[in-house]
Coordinates of C-alpha atoms in Angstrom, one line a residue:
X13 CA 0.0 0.0 0.0
X14 CA 1.3 3.5 -0.8
X15 CA 2.2 5.8 2.0
X16 CA 0.1 8.8 3.0
X17 CA 2.5 11.2 1.4
X18 CA 2.0 9.5 -2.0
X19 CA -1.8 10.1 -1.7
X20 CA -1.7 13.7 -0.4
X21 CA -1.5 16.8 -2.6
X22 CA -1.4 20.6 -2.1
X23 CA -4.9 22.0 -2.4
X24 CA -3.6 25.4 -3.7
X25 CA -1.9 23.5 -6.5
X26 CA -4.8 21.3 -7.3
X27 CA -7.4 24.1 -7.6
X28 CA -7.4 25.9 -10.9
X29 CA -9.7 29.0 -11.4
X30 CA -10.5 30.6 -14.7
X31 CA -12.9 33.1 -16.4
X32 CA -14.4 32.0 -19.6
X33 CA -16.5 33.2 -22.5
X34 CA -17.8 31.8 -25.8
X35 CA -15.4 31.6 -28.7
X36 CA -15.8 31.7 -32.5
X37 CA -15.6 27.9 -32.8
X38 CA -18.6 27.4 -30.5
X39 CA -16.4 26.4 -27.5
X40 CA -15.4 28.1 -24.4
X41 CA -12.4 30.5 -24.4
X42 CA -10.3 31.1 -21.3
X43 CA -9.9 34.9 -20.7
X44 CA -7.7 34.4 -17.7
X45 CA -6.6 31.6 -15.3
X46 CA -5.2 31.8 -11.8
X47 CA -4.8 29.8 -8.6
X48 CA -6.0 30.5 -5.1
X49 CA -3.9 32.1 -2.4
X50 CA -5.6 30.2 0.4
X51 CA -7.7 27.1 0.6
X52 CA -7.7 26.4 4.4
X53 CA -11.3 27.5 4.9
X54 CA -12.4 24.7 2.5
X55 CA -9.7 22.0 3.0
X56 CA -8.4 22.7 6.5
X57 CA -5.4 24.4 8.0
X58 CA -2.9 22.2 6.3
X59 CA -4.4 22.9 2.9
X60 CA -3.9 19.3 1.9
X61 CA -6.2 16.9 0.1
X62 CA -5.8 13.2 0.8
X63 CA -6.8 10.3 -1.4
X64 CA -5.9 11.3 -5.0
X65 CA -3.0 11.2 -7.5
X66 CA -2.9 13.7 -10.3
X67 CA -5.8 15.7 -8.9
X68 CA -7.1 18.7 -10.7
X69 CA -10.1 20.7 -9.6
X70 CA -11.2 23.1 -12.3
X71 CA -13.4 25.9 -11.2
X72 CA -14.7 28.0 -14.1
X73 CA -16.8 31.1 -14.1
X74 CA -18.6 32.9 -17.0
X75 CA -16.7 36.2 -17.3
X76 CA -19.9 38.4 -17.3
X77 CA -22.3 36.8 -14.7
X78 CA -19.9 34.4 -12.9
X79 CA -22.0 31.4 -13.7
X80 CA -19.8 28.7 -12.0
X81 CA -18.8 25.1 -12.9
X82 CA -16.6 22.6 -11.2
X83 CA -14.9 19.7 -12.9
X84 CA -12.8 17.2 -11.0
X85 CA -10.3 14.9 -12.6
X86 CA -7.5 12.6 -11.2
X87 CA -5.3 9.7 -12.2
X88 CA -6.0 7.4 -9.3
X89 CA -8.2 7.4 -6.1
X90 CA -7.3 5.8 -2.8
X91 CA -9.3 2.7 -2.0
X92 CA -10.8 2.9 1.5
X93 CA -9.0 0.9 4.2
X94 CA -11.0 0.7 7.4
X95 CA -11.9 4.3 8.5
X96 CA -9.3 5.8 6.1
X97 CA -10.8 7.1 2.8
X98 CA -10.2 9.8 0.2
X99 CA -11.6 13.2 0.9
X100 CA -15.2 13.5 -0.5
X101 CA -14.5 16.4 -2.8
X102 CA -18.1 17.1 -3.8
X103 CA -19.3 17.1 -0.1
X104 CA -16.4 19.4 0.8
X105 CA -17.0 21.9 -1.9
X106 CA -20.8 22.1 -1.9
X107 CA -21.1 24.5 1.1
X108 CA -18.8 27.0 -0.7
X109 CA -20.2 26.9 -4.3
X110 CA -23.8 27.4 -5.6
X111 CA -25.5 24.1 -6.5
X112 CA -25.6 25.2 -10.1
X113 CA -21.8 24.6 -10.4
X114 CA -22.2 20.8 -10.2
X115 CA -23.9 20.3 -13.6
X116 CA -22.5 17.9 -16.2
X117 CA -19.6 19.4 -18.2
X118 CA -21.3 19.4 -21.7
X119 CA -24.4 21.1 -20.2
X120 CA -22.3 23.9 -18.8
X121 CA -20.4 24.7 -22.0
X122 CA -23.6 24.5 -24.0
X123 CA -25.4 26.9 -21.5
X124 CA -22.6 29.5 -21.8
X125 CA -22.2 29.2 -25.6
X126 CA -25.9 29.3 -26.3
X127 CA -26.8 31.9 -23.7
X128 CA -29.2 34.2 -25.7
X129 CA -29.3 36.8 -22.9
X130 CA -25.5 37.3 -22.6
X131 CA -25.3 40.0 -25.3
X132 CA -27.8 42.1 -23.4
X133 CA -26.2 41.6 -20.0
X134 CA -25.3 44.7 -17.9
X135 CA -24.1 44.5 -14.3
X136 CA -26.8 44.8 -11.7
X137 CA -27.3 48.1 -9.9
X138 CA -26.4 51.4 -11.5
X139 CA -23.2 52.7 -13.2
X140 CA -21.4 55.0 -10.7
X141 CA -18.0 55.4 -12.2
X142 CA -16.1 54.7 -15.4
X143 CA -12.4 55.1 -16.3
X144 CA -9.8 54.2 -18.9
X145 CA -6.5 52.5 -18.0
X146 CA -3.9 51.5 -20.7
X147 CA -6.5 52.1 -23.4
X148 CA -8.9 49.7 -21.8
X149 CA -12.3 50.8 -20.5
X150 CA -13.7 49.9 -17.0
X151 CA -16.9 50.5 -15.1
X152 CA -17.9 50.4 -11.5
X153 CA -21.5 49.4 -10.8
X154 CA -23.2 49.6 -7.4
X155 CA -26.4 47.9 -6.1
X156 CA -28.2 47.0 -3.0
X157 CA -28.0 43.5 -1.7
X158 CA -31.8 43.5 -1.4
X159 CA -31.8 43.4 -5.3
X160 CA -32.1 39.7 -6.3
X161 CA -29.7 40.2 -9.3
X162 CA -27.0 41.7 -7.1
X163 CA -27.5 38.9 -4.5
X164 CA -27.2 36.2 -7.2
X165 CA -24.0 37.6 -8.6
X166 CA -22.5 38.1 -5.1
X167 CA -23.4 34.5 -4.2
X168 CA -21.5 33.3 -7.2
X169 CA -18.5 35.5 -6.3
X170 CA -18.2 34.8 -2.6
X171 CA -16.0 31.7 -3.0
X172 CA -13.3 34.2 -4.0
X173 CA -13.5 35.7 -0.5
X174 CA -12.3 32.4 1.0
X175 CA -9.7 31.8 -1.6
X176 CA -8.1 35.3 -1.7
X177 CA -8.9 37.2 1.5
X178 CA -7.2 35.8 4.6
X179 CA -9.8 35.1 7.3
X180 CA -12.5 36.4 4.9
X181 CA -16.0 35.4 5.7
X182 CA -18.8 35.1 3.0
X183 CA -21.8 37.3 3.6
X184 CA -25.1 35.7 4.7
X185 CA -27.5 36.7 1.9
X186 CA -30.7 35.1 3.1
X187 CA -31.3 37.7 5.8
X188 CA -34.5 39.8 6.0
X189 CA -34.8 42.5 3.4
X190 CA -34.4 45.3 5.9
X191 CA -31.0 43.9 6.9
X192 CA -30.0 43.3 3.2
X193 CA -30.7 47.0 2.5
X194 CA -27.8 47.9 4.8
X195 CA -25.4 46.4 2.2
X196 CA -24.2 47.8 -1.0
X197 CA -22.1 45.8 -3.5
X198 CA -19.7 47.4 -5.9
X199 CA -18.7 45.4 -9.0
X200 CA -15.7 46.4 -11.3
X201 CA -16.1 45.3 -14.9
X202 CA -14.0 45.6 -18.0
X203 CA -15.8 46.3 -21.2
X204 CA -14.3 43.9 -23.8
X205 CA -14.9 43.3 -27.5
X206 CA -17.3 40.3 -27.6
X207 CA -15.7 37.4 -29.5
X208 CA -19.0 36.5 -31.0
X209 CA -22.2 38.6 -31.5
X210 CA -24.1 36.6 -28.8
X211 CA -21.4 37.1 -26.1
X212 CA -21.3 39.8 -23.4
X213 CA -19.2 42.8 -23.5
X214 CA -18.5 42.7 -19.8
X215 CA -15.8 40.8 -17.9
X216 CA -15.5 40.8 -14.1
X217 CA -12.5 42.5 -12.5
X218 CA -13.3 42.6 -8.8
X219 CA -15.8 43.7 -6.2
X220 CA -16.3 45.2 -2.8
X221 CA -19.1 45.1 -0.2
X222 CA -20.0 47.8 2.3
X223 CA -22.6 48.0 5.0
X224 CA -24.1 50.8 7.1
X225 CA -23.3 50.8 10.8
X226 CA -25.8 52.8 12.8
X227 CA -24.2 55.8 14.5
X228 CA -25.9 57.4 17.4
X229 CA -25.8 61.2 17.3
X230 CA -27.6 63.1 20.0
X231 CA -28.5 66.7 19.4
X232 CA -26.9 68.4 22.4
X233 CA -28.8 71.6 21.7
X234 CA -32.0 69.9 22.8
X235 CA -32.9 68.7 26.3
X236 CA -33.7 65.0 26.5
X237 CA -37.4 64.5 26.7
X238 CA -39.7 61.5 26.8
X239 CA -41.8 61.2 23.7
X240 CA -45.0 59.1 23.4
X241 CA -44.4 57.7 20.0
X242 CA -46.3 54.7 18.5
X243 CA -44.6 51.4 18.2
X244 CA -44.1 50.1 15.6
X245 CA -43.9 53.5 13.9
X246 CA -46.5 54.4 11.4
X247 CA -43.9 54.7 8.6
X248 CA -41.2 52.1 8.1
X249 CA -37.7 53.6 8.7
X250 CA -35.3 52.4 6.0
X251 CA -31.6 51.9 6.7
X252 CA -30.6 54.7 4.3
X253 CA -32.5 57.2 6.4
X254 CA -30.5 56.5 9.6
X255 CA -27.2 58.2 10.6
X256 CA -24.5 55.7 9.9
X257 CA -20.9 54.9 9.5
X258 CA -20.1 53.1 6.3
X259 CA -17.8 50.1 6.6
X260 CA -16.0 48.2 3.8
X261 CA -16.3 44.5 4.6
X262 CA -14.8 42.8 1.5
X263 CA -12.6 44.2 -1.1
X264 CA -11.0 42.1 -3.9
X265 CA -9.4 42.6 -7.3
X266 CA -9.0 39.3 -9.0
X267 CA -5.3 38.3 -9.5
X268 CA -5.2 38.8 -13.4
X269 CA -6.1 42.5 -12.8
X270 CA -4.0 43.3 -9.8
X271 CA -1.3 45.9 -10.1
X272 CA -3.2 48.1 -12.5
X273 CA -4.8 50.6 -10.1
X274 CA -8.3 49.1 -10.1
X275 CA -8.3 49.0 -6.3
X276 CA -7.7 52.7 -6.1
X277 CA -10.6 53.4 -8.4
X278 CA -12.9 51.1 -6.5
X279 CA -11.9 52.6 -3.1
X280 CA -12.3 56.3 -4.3
X281 CA -15.7 55.4 -5.8
X282 CA -16.8 54.1 -2.4
X283 CA -15.4 57.2 -0.7
X284 CA -17.1 59.5 -3.1
X285 CA -20.5 57.8 -2.4
X286 CA -19.8 58.3 1.3
X287 CA -19.0 62.0 0.9
X288 CA -22.2 62.6 -1.1
X289 CA -24.5 60.9 1.4
X290 CA -25.4 63.3 4.2
X291 CA -26.5 60.4 6.5
X292 CA -23.0 58.9 6.6
X293 CA -20.5 60.3 9.1
X294 CA -17.3 58.4 8.1
X295 CA -15.8 55.6 6.1
X296 CA -14.2 52.7 8.0
X297 CA -12.7 49.3 7.0
X298 CA -13.3 46.0 8.7
X299 CA -10.0 44.3 9.7
X300 CA -7.8 45.4 6.7
X301 CA -4.6 43.6 5.8
X302 CA -1.3 45.3 5.1
X303 CA -1.7 45.3 1.3
X304 CA -5.1 47.0 1.6
X305 CA -3.7 49.5 4.2
X306 CA -1.1 50.6 1.7
X307 CA -3.7 51.0 -1.0
X308 CA -6.0 52.9 1.3
X309 CA -3.1 55.2 2.5
X310 CA -2.2 56.0 -1.1
X311 CA -5.8 56.9 -2.0
X312 CA -6.5 58.9 1.1
X313 CA -3.1 60.7 0.8
X314 CA -4.0 61.7 -2.8
X315 CA -7.5 62.9 -1.6
X316 CA -6.2 64.9 1.4
X317 CA -2.9 66.3 0.2
X318 CA -4.3 69.2 -1.8
X319 CA -6.4 70.2 1.2
X320 CA -3.4 70.1 3.5
X321 CA -1.4 72.1 0.9
X322 CA -4.2 74.7 0.7
X323 CA -4.0 75.3 4.4
X324 CA -0.1 75.1 4.4
X325 CA -0.2 72.4 7.1
X326 CA 3.1 72.1 8.9
X327 CA 4.5 71.5 12.4
X328 CA 5.3 74.6 14.4
X329 CA 9.0 74.2 15.3
X330 CA 8.7 76.8 18.2
X331 CA 5.7 75.9 20.4
X332 CA 7.3 77.8 23.3
X333 CA 7.5 81.0 21.1
X334 CA 10.4 83.0 19.7
X335 CA 12.3 83.7 21.8
X336 CA 11.4 80.7 23.9
X337 CA 9.5 81.4 27.1
X338 CA 11.3 81.0 30.4
X339 CA 10.3 79.1 32.5
X340 CA 8.9 76.7 29.9
X341 CA 5.7 74.8 30.6
X342 CA 6.1 71.2 31.5
X343 CA 3.8 70.1 28.7
X344 CA 3.2 71.4 25.2
X345 CA -0.4 71.4 24.0
X346 CA -0.8 69.6 20.8
X347 CA -2.6 72.6 19.4
X348 CA 0.6 74.6 19.8
X349 CA 2.3 72.3 17.4
X350 CA -0.4 71.6 14.8
X351 CA -3.8 73.2 14.1
X352 CA -5.9 70.5 15.8
X353 CA -9.3 72.3 15.2
X354 CA -8.6 72.7 11.5
X355 CA -7.5 69.1 11.2
X356 CA -10.7 68.0 13.0
X357 CA -12.8 70.0 10.5
X358 CA -11.0 68.5 7.5
X359 CA -11.4 65.0 8.9
X360 CA -15.1 65.5 9.4
X361 CA -15.6 67.0 5.9
X362 CA -13.8 64.2 4.2
X363 CA -15.4 61.6 6.4
X364 CA -12.2 59.6 7.2
X365 CA -12.1 57.8 10.5
X366 CA -9.8 59.3 13.2
X367 CA -7.1 56.6 13.2
X368 CA -6.7 56.6 9.4
X369 CA -6.7 60.4 9.3
X370 CA -3.9 60.5 11.9
X371 CA -1.9 58.2 9.7
X372 CA -2.4 60.4 6.6
X373 CA -1.7 63.6 8.4
X374 CA 1.4 62.1 10.0
X375 CA 2.7 61.0 6.6
X376 CA 2.0 64.4 5.1
X377 CA 3.8 66.2 7.9
X378 CA 6.7 63.9 7.7
X379 CA 6.9 64.7 4.0
X380 CA 7.2 68.4 4.7
X381 CA 10.5 67.9 6.5
X382 CA 13.5 67.8 4.2
X383 CA 14.6 64.2 3.6
X384 CA 18.1 64.9 4.9
X385 CA 16.6 65.9 8.2
X386 CA 14.8 62.6 8.6
X387 CA 16.0 59.1 9.6
X388 CA 15.7 57.9 6.0
X389 CA 18.0 60.7 4.8
X390 CA 20.7 60.0 7.4
X391 CA 19.6 62.4 10.2
X392 CA 21.9 62.3 13.2
X393 CA 19.5 60.7 15.7
X394 CA 22.0 60.7 18.6
X395 CA 22.5 64.4 18.3
X396 CA 18.7 65.0 17.9
X397 CA 18.0 63.0 21.1
X398 CA 20.5 65.3 22.9
X399 CA 19.4 68.7 21.4
X400 CA 15.7 67.8 21.2
X401 CA 13.6 71.0 20.8
X402 CA 16.8 73.1 21.2
X403 CA 18.2 72.1 17.9
X404 CA 19.5 75.0 15.8
X405 CA 17.8 74.1 12.6
X406 CA 13.9 74.5 12.6
X407 CA 13.6 71.4 10.4
X408 CA 15.4 69.4 13.1
X409 CA 13.0 70.8 15.6
X410 CA 10.1 69.9 13.4
X411 CA 11.4 66.3 13.1
X412 CA 11.8 66.1 16.9
X413 CA 8.2 67.3 17.4
X414 CA 6.9 64.9 14.7
X415 CA 8.3 61.9 16.5
X416 CA 6.8 63.2 19.8
X417 CA 3.4 63.7 18.2
X418 CA 3.5 60.2 16.7
X419 CA 4.6 58.7 20.1
X420 CA 1.7 60.6 21.8
X421 CA -0.8 59.0 19.5
X422 CA 0.6 55.5 19.9
X423 CA 0.8 55.9 23.6
X424 CA -2.9 57.0 23.8
X425 CA -4.0 54.0 21.8
X426 CA -1.9 51.5 23.7
X427 CA -1.8 53.0 27.2
X428 CA -3.4 50.0 28.9
X429 CA -0.6 47.7 27.8
X430 CA 2.2 50.1 27.9
X431 CA 1.7 51.1 31.6
X432 CA 2.3 47.4 32.5
X433 CA 5.9 47.8 31.3
X434 CA 8.9 49.4 33.1
X435 CA 9.6 53.0 32.0
X436 CA 12.7 52.0 30.2
X437 CA 10.9 49.2 28.3
X438 CA 8.0 51.5 27.6
X439 CA 10.3 54.1 26.0
X440 CA 12.2 51.4 24.0
X441 CA 8.9 50.0 22.6
X442 CA 7.6 53.4 21.6
X443 CA 10.9 54.3 19.9
X444 CA 10.9 51.0 17.9
X445 CA 7.3 51.5 16.8
X446 CA 7.7 55.1 15.8
X447 CA 10.7 54.1 13.7
X448 CA 8.7 51.2 12.2
X449 CA 5.8 53.6 11.4
X450 CA 8.2 56.1 9.9
X451 CA 9.7 53.5 7.6
X452 CA 6.3 52.6 6.3
X453 CA 5.4 56.2 5.6
X454 CA 8.8 56.7 3.8
X455 CA 8.0 53.7 1.5
X456 CA 4.7 55.2 0.6
X457 CA 6.0 58.7 0.1
X458 CA 8.8 57.5 -2.0
X459 CA 6.5 55.5 -4.3
X460 CA 4.0 58.3 -4.5
X461 CA 6.6 60.9 -5.3
X462 CA 8.3 58.7 -7.9
X463 CA 5.0 58.2 -9.6
X464 CA 4.4 61.9 -9.7
X465 CA 7.8 62.6 -11.2
X466 CA 7.2 59.9 -13.9
X467 CA 3.8 61.5 -14.7
X468 CA 5.4 65.0 -15.0
X469 CA 8.1 63.6 -17.3
X470 CA 5.5 62.1 -19.5
X471 CA 3.4 65.2 -19.4
X472 CA 0.3 63.2 -18.6
X473 CA -2.7 64.3 -16.7
X474 CA -1.8 64.0 -13.0
X475 CA -5.2 63.4 -11.4
X476 CA -6.3 60.7 -13.8
X477 CA -3.1 58.7 -14.0
X478 CA -2.1 58.8 -10.4
X479 CA -5.4 57.2 -9.6
X480 CA -4.9 55.0 -12.6
X481 CA -1.9 53.1 -11.4
X482 CA -0.6 54.5 -8.1
X483 CA -2.1 52.2 -5.5
X484 CA -1.7 48.6 -6.5
X485 CA 0.9 49.5 -9.1
X486 CA 3.3 50.5 -6.3
X487 CA 2.9 47.1 -4.6
X488 CA 4.0 48.8 -1.4
X489 CA 3.3 47.2 2.0
X490 CA 3.8 49.6 4.8
X491 CA 5.5 48.3 7.9
X492 CA 3.3 47.1 10.8
X493 CA 2.3 50.0 13.0
X494 CA 2.2 47.9 16.1
X495 CA 4.3 47.3 19.2
X496 CA 5.2 43.7 20.0
X497 CA 5.2 42.9 23.7
X498 CA 6.2 39.4 24.8
X499 CA 4.3 37.8 27.6
X500 CA 3.5 34.3 28.7
X501 CA -0.3 34.9 29.1
X502 CA -2.7 34.2 26.2
X503 CA -3.9 37.3 24.5
X504 CA -6.6 38.0 21.9
X505 CA -4.8 38.6 18.6
X506 CA -7.5 40.8 17.2
X507 CA -6.2 44.0 18.8
X508 CA -6.6 47.6 17.6
X509 CA -4.2 48.9 15.0
X510 CA -1.1 50.5 16.5
X511 CA -1.5 48.7 19.8
X512 CA 1.1 46.4 21.5
X513 CA -0.4 43.3 20.1
X514 CA 0.1 39.7 19.1
X515 CA 1.8 38.5 22.2
X516 CA 3.2 35.0 21.4
X517 CA 1.0 32.3 23.1
X518 CA 2.7 30.0 25.5

């Protein structure tokens, strides 16, 4: 009998994904093929499949409406021995794929090739944005999850969440209509030339989901009073009428289209919808990974930079005044270093949540300090730590205060854990994290500025092309903005960003 190793294969290698459309010879043509990044939600943490040799699981999707199909082939299957048997692939896959995917192969190909409705297909919802990248046309469509067509398309797409978003969870789409109305789905499509007259001109690129999170806002100008209102109310209150935060839950550009700026377009489209909706207070993101953080930082930096420039935002190098006051106060108010009221107004008007806004403003303020005065440019850190706010050069003083402001934010967010450390360890951890944060900002600033210089050299339109290719095209991952504190006690790993998190478990 063969050993277990001979009958075990890597699930990521065995699974083949592709987008297909009809071809001129009445067969299916593959537009793109790719493999998953993760398969542990389906096949377990080891991402291994037992019981087959030469296993190939082909998962195909119609490029326009994602009609799915699964075809399984293998050279040899393990014969059961006692309780040991090959993985039941159909049973394992069915919870993740719509039932329609398990039709006989000729029936699937025939259904796609002979689909009379494909030529008239338009994505569900409404067109909210269109753009051109590398002479190819793309559109973003948005629709409510309460729309059956939106729901059907999302149900077909949700397997991608498990295959490409780490710890991603498919959305439950059989909730009551009122709950489904909280959700909006954004689909990104490329408009392609149909290979045959009956084929669709749309090919899926990616999608995102957002939901409204009720946000309590009390009118402080009015005194609280008991109201005798009927229950249930005479008129049904729809989710779109309620004050809310908007949260991005899922966000995915399929691998064949990554690195071309589609994520930036999708994010800025969602942000624009947030800005134009008076019931939404701010845009947030549910548990973003580092790659999405970099994309989001690039997009928000582009959005906010012109506003910061308009107000000539910078750090005051002399918060004590010129000449410096004597005796100096023990503490310097943050408002003496940066215009906190103005920043609060900008944040509210652009509806960016406070932590993300702090990151963008920190990155911008760092960029206002000449490179040679920063760590990345070879600044003399030992001298700066001695001179501090007494440094002769105002840019040295700005850099000193920039690090102090960043430490202040990190300390506030992580105070409960930091106060458990000795003072020397606390200082060391903050220094390490500030340096880590700064390195991440430097990578983003360098990539953003390099792209700008390239655009100027090519004399292309800045606004269109920076959004065209800046985000994913940079392929930048900022450094983790977190402290690491070792401890023997178990800790929840889902901590707030920038906090001293992920203590190794015993």
